[in-house]
Coordinates of C-alpha atoms in Angstrom, one line a residue:
X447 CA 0.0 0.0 0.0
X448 CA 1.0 3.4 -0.9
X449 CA 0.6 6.6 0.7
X450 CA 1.7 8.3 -2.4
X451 CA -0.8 10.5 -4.0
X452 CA -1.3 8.8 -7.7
X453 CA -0.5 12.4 -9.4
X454 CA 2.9 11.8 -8.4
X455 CA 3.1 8.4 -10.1
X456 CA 3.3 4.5 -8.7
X457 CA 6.2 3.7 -6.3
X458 CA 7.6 0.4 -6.7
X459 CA 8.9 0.1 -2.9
X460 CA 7.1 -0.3 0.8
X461 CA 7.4 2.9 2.4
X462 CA 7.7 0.4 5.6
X463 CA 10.1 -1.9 4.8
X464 CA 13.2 0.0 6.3
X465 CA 15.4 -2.3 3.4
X466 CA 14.0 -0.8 0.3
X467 CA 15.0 2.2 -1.6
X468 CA 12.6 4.7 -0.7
X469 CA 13.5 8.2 -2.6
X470 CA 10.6 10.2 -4.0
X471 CA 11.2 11.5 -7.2
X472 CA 9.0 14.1 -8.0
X473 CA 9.6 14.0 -11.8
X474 CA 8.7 10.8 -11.8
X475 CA 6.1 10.4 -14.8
X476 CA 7.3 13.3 -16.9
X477 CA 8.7 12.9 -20.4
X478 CA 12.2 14.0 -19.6
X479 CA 13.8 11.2 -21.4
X480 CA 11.5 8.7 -22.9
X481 CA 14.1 5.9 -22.8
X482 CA 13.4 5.4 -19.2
X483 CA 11.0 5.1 -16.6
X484 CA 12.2 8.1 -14.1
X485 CA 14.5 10.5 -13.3
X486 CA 15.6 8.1 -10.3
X487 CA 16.0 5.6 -12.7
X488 CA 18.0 7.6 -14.4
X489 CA 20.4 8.5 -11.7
X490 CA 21.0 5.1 -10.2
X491 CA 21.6 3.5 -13.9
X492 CA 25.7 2.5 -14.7
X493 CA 25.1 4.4 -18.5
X494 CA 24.0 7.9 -16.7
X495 CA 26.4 7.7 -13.6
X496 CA 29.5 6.3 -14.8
X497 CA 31.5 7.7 -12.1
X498 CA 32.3 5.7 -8.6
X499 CA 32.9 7.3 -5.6
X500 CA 36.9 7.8 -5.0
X501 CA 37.1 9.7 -2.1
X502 CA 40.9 11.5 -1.4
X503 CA 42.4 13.5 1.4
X504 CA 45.3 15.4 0.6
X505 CA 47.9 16.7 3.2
X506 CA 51.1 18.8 3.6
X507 CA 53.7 17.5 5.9
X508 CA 57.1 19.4 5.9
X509 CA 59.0 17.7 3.3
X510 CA 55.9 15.9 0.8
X511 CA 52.5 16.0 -0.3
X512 CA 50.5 13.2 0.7
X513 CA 47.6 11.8 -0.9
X514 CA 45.0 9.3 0.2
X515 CA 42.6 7.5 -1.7
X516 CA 39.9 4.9 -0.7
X517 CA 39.4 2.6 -3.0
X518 CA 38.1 -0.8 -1.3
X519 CA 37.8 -3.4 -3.3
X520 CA 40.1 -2.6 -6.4
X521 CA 44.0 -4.3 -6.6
X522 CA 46.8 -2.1 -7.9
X523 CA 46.6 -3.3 -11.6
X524 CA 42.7 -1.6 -11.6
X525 CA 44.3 1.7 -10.7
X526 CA 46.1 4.7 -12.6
X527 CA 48.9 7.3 -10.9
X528 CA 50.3 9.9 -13.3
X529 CA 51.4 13.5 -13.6
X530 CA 50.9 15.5 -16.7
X531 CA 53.5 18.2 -17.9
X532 CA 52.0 21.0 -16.6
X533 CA 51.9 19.9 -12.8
X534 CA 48.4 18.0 -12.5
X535 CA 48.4 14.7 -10.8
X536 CA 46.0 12.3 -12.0
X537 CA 44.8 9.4 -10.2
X538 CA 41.6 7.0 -11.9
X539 CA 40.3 3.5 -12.1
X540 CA 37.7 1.3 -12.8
X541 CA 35.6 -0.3 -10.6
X542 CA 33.8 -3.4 -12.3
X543 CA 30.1 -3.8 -11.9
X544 CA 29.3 -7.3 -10.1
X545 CA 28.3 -10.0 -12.8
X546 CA 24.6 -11.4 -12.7
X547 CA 24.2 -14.9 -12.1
X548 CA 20.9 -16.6 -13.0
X549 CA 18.8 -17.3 -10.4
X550 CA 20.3 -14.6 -8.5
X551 CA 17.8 -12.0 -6.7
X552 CA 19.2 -8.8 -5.4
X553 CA 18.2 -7.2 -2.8
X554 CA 20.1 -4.0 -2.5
X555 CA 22.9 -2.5 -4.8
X556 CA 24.8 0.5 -3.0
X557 CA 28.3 -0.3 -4.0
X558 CA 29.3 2.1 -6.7
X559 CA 30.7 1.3 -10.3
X560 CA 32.0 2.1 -13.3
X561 CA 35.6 4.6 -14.1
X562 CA 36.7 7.4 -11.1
X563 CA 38.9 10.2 -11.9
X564 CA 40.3 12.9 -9.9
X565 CA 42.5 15.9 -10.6
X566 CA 45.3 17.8 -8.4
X567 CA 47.3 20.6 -9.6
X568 CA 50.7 20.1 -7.7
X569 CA 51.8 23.5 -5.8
X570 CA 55.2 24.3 -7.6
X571 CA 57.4 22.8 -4.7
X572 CA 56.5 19.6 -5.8
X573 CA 59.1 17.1 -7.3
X574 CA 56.7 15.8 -9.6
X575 CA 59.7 13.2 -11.1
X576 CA 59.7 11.6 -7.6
X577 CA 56.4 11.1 -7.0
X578 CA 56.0 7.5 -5.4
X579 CA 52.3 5.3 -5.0
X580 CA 51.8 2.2 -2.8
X581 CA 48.1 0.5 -1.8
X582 CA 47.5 -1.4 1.2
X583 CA 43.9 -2.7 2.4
X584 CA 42.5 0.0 -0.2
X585 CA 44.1 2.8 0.3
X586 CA 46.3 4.2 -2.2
X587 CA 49.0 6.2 -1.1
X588 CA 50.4 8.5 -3.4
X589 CA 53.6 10.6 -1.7
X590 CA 54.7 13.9 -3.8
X591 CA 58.0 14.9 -2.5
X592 CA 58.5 18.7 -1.9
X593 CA 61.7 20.6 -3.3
X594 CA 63.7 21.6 0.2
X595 CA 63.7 25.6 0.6
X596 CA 67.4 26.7 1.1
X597 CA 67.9 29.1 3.9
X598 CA 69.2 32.4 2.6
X599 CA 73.0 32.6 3.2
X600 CA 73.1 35.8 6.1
X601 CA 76.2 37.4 5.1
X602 CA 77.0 40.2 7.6
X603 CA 78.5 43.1 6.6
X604 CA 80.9 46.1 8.3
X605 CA 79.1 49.6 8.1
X606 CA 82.2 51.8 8.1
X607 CA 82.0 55.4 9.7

């Protein structure tokens, strides 16, 4: 049973069962695009979100830039560290969309999918030919060494008079 006025269009979950996807989409029903049923749809589809979640922290310690990805799930070979000429560090990857078996029935899909890519333009005291990556229980660690600032040789000088 619904308590969704029908203007609004049929809902396909229980708005009591705490497991089911319950987001109210009030375009459902209108001819945005006629290929599918709702802008919901739409949204949680692999062809109109191709992007998985890759969330990164970067830090600044004294001597490196330090950036930390999560990506759970993926091994090193499904992950991409570079650094383009002008400064921009680029990390991506694919995360593969769980194959279908028949006779399967799923009950809840919340694990993203599909190709991540994120962008940092390195500050100019970074040693971008140094740069060094390592993953461990999916985190990617990618460590940007910083050029070390010379102190300014203090030359004293006489004032005569």
């Amino acid at each position: 049973m619904s308590i969704i006025p029908s203007f609004f269009g049929r809902r396909r979950t229980n708005v009591f069962d705490p497991f089911s996807l319950d987001v109210w989409d009030p375009f459902e029903g209108f001819p945005f695009n006629t290929n599918s049923n709702s802008l919901s749809d739409q949204l949680r589809s692999s062809e109109t979100a191709p992007f998985a979640n890759a969330n990164i922290d970067w830090k600044e310690t004294a001597d490196a830039h330090v950036f930390k990805a999560d990506v759970p799930g993926l091994k090193k070979e499904e992950v991409k560290v570079e650094v383009e000429d002008d400064r921009v560090l680029q990390i991506s990857g694919e995360r593969n969309k769980e194959s279908e078996e028949k006779g399967d029935t799923w009950h809840r899909v919340e694990r993203s999918s599909g190709r991540f890519m994120r962008r940092f333009r390195l500050p100019e005291n970074a040693k971008v030919d140094q740069v060094k990556a390592a993953m461990e229980n999916g985190v990617l660690t990618v460590t940007v060494p910083k050029v070390e600032v010379k102190k300014a040789d203090v030359k004293s000088i006489q004032i005569s008079g």
